[in-house]
Amino acid sequence: MIECVRLDRECADICSNFEQALTLDTKFVKEYAQLCAAVCRACGDECAKHDHDHCQKCADACHRCAQECEKLAS
């Protein structure tokens, strides 16, 4: 589960950074959104591999976040 934990932390960092970028009204919203979507999707895919309830909840949240970021990126 080392990769799962690593991706969880990276995903949280990327999402936090994206949130800050949105509040600053950056002109790079699409680029941030694309990166956030990719990391959230990877994190969700990794978490989905594990049967733990918290991993499944994380996978669902990450996949929903990726979908919303993809909307912002388009």
Tab-separated table of C-alpha atoms in Angstrom:
chain	number	residue	atom	x	y	z
A	1	MET	CA	0.000	0.000	0.000
A	2	ILE	CA	3.042	2.274	-0.180
A	3	GLU	CA	2.027	3.564	-3.617
A	4	CYS	CA	-1.513	4.146	-2.367
A	5	VAL	CA	-0.343	6.306	0.526
A	6	ARG	CA	2.127	8.180	-1.692
A	7	LEU	CA	-0.596	8.972	-4.214
A	8	ASP	CA	-2.999	10.002	-1.448
A	9	ARG	CA	-0.507	12.568	-0.211
A	10	GLU	CA	0.355	13.796	-3.701
A	11	CYS	CA	-3.324	14.069	-4.589
A	12	ALA	CA	-4.066	16.076	-1.447
A	13	ASP	CA	-1.175	18.431	-2.220
A	14	ILE	CA	-2.216	18.918	-5.845
A	15	CYS	CA	-5.860	19.507	-4.908
A	16	SER	CA	-4.852	22.033	-2.256
A	17	ASN	CA	-2.607	23.849	-4.703
A	18	PHE	CA	-5.368	23.893	-7.310
A	19	GLU	CA	-7.798	25.320	-4.769
A	20	GLN	CA	-5.328	28.110	-4.003
A	21	ALA	CA	-4.854	28.793	-7.715
A	22	LEU	CA	-8.608	29.116	-8.167
A	23	THR	CA	-8.855	31.685	-5.386
A	24	LEU	CA	-6.079	33.680	-7.056
A	25	ASP	CA	-7.982	33.641	-10.356
A	26	THR	CA	-4.970	32.289	-12.214
A	27	LYS	CA	-4.942	32.222	-15.993
A	28	PHE	CA	-3.719	28.616	-15.789
A	29	VAL	CA	-6.973	27.090	-14.525
A	30	LYS	CA	-7.187	24.596	-17.390
A	31	GLU	CA	-3.628	23.416	-16.856
A	32	TYR	CA	-4.130	23.048	-13.104
A	33	ALA	CA	-7.405	21.237	-13.730
A	34	GLN	CA	-5.756	18.808	-16.155
A	35	LEU	CA	-3.000	18.014	-13.676
A	36	CYS	CA	-5.430	17.665	-10.795
A	37	ALA	CA	-7.661	15.361	-12.840
A	38	ALA	CA	-4.730	13.135	-13.809
A	39	VAL	CA	-3.453	12.824	-10.249
A	40	CYS	CA	-6.928	12.272	-8.792
A	41	ARG	CA	-7.668	9.622	-11.407
A	42	ALA	CA	-4.376	7.812	-10.654
A	43	CYS	CA	-5.018	8.022	-6.921
A	44	GLY	CA	-8.571	6.737	-7.301
A	45	ASP	CA	-7.443	3.874	-9.501
A	46	GLU	CA	-4.786	2.860	-6.980
A	47	CYS	CA	-7.126	3.100	-3.993
A	48	ALA	CA	-9.757	1.054	-5.825
A	49	LYS	CA	-7.329	-1.892	-5.841
A	50	HIS	CA	-7.641	-2.262	-2.064
A	51	ASP	CA	-10.620	-3.788	-0.273
A	52	HIS	CA	-10.478	-1.548	2.793
A	53	ASP	CA	-13.595	0.598	3.255
A	54	HIS	CA	-11.534	3.787	3.583
A	55	CYS	CA	-9.707	2.969	0.349
A	56	GLN	CA	-12.992	2.486	-1.511
A	57	LYS	CA	-14.322	5.785	-0.146
A	58	CYS	CA	-11.097	7.515	-1.187
A	59	ALA	CA	-11.315	5.978	-4.669
A	60	ASP	CA	-14.874	7.252	-5.087
A	61	ALA	CA	-13.948	10.752	-3.904
A	62	CYS	CA	-10.894	10.881	-6.151
A	63	HIS	CA	-12.835	9.730	-9.204
A	64	ARG	CA	-15.555	12.338	-8.554
A	65	CYS	CA	-12.900	15.026	-8.153
A	66	ALA	CA	-11.222	13.936	-11.389
A	67	GLN	CA	-14.551	14.245	-13.233
A	68	GLU	CA	-15.109	17.766	-11.927
A	69	CYS	CA	-11.555	18.793	-12.795
A	70	GLU	CA	-12.010	17.392	-16.297
A	71	LYS	CA	-15.062	19.623	-16.683
A	72	LEU	CA	-12.993	22.654	-15.696
A	73	ALA	CA	-10.211	21.631	-18.069
A	74	SER	CA	-12.495	21.501	-21.109
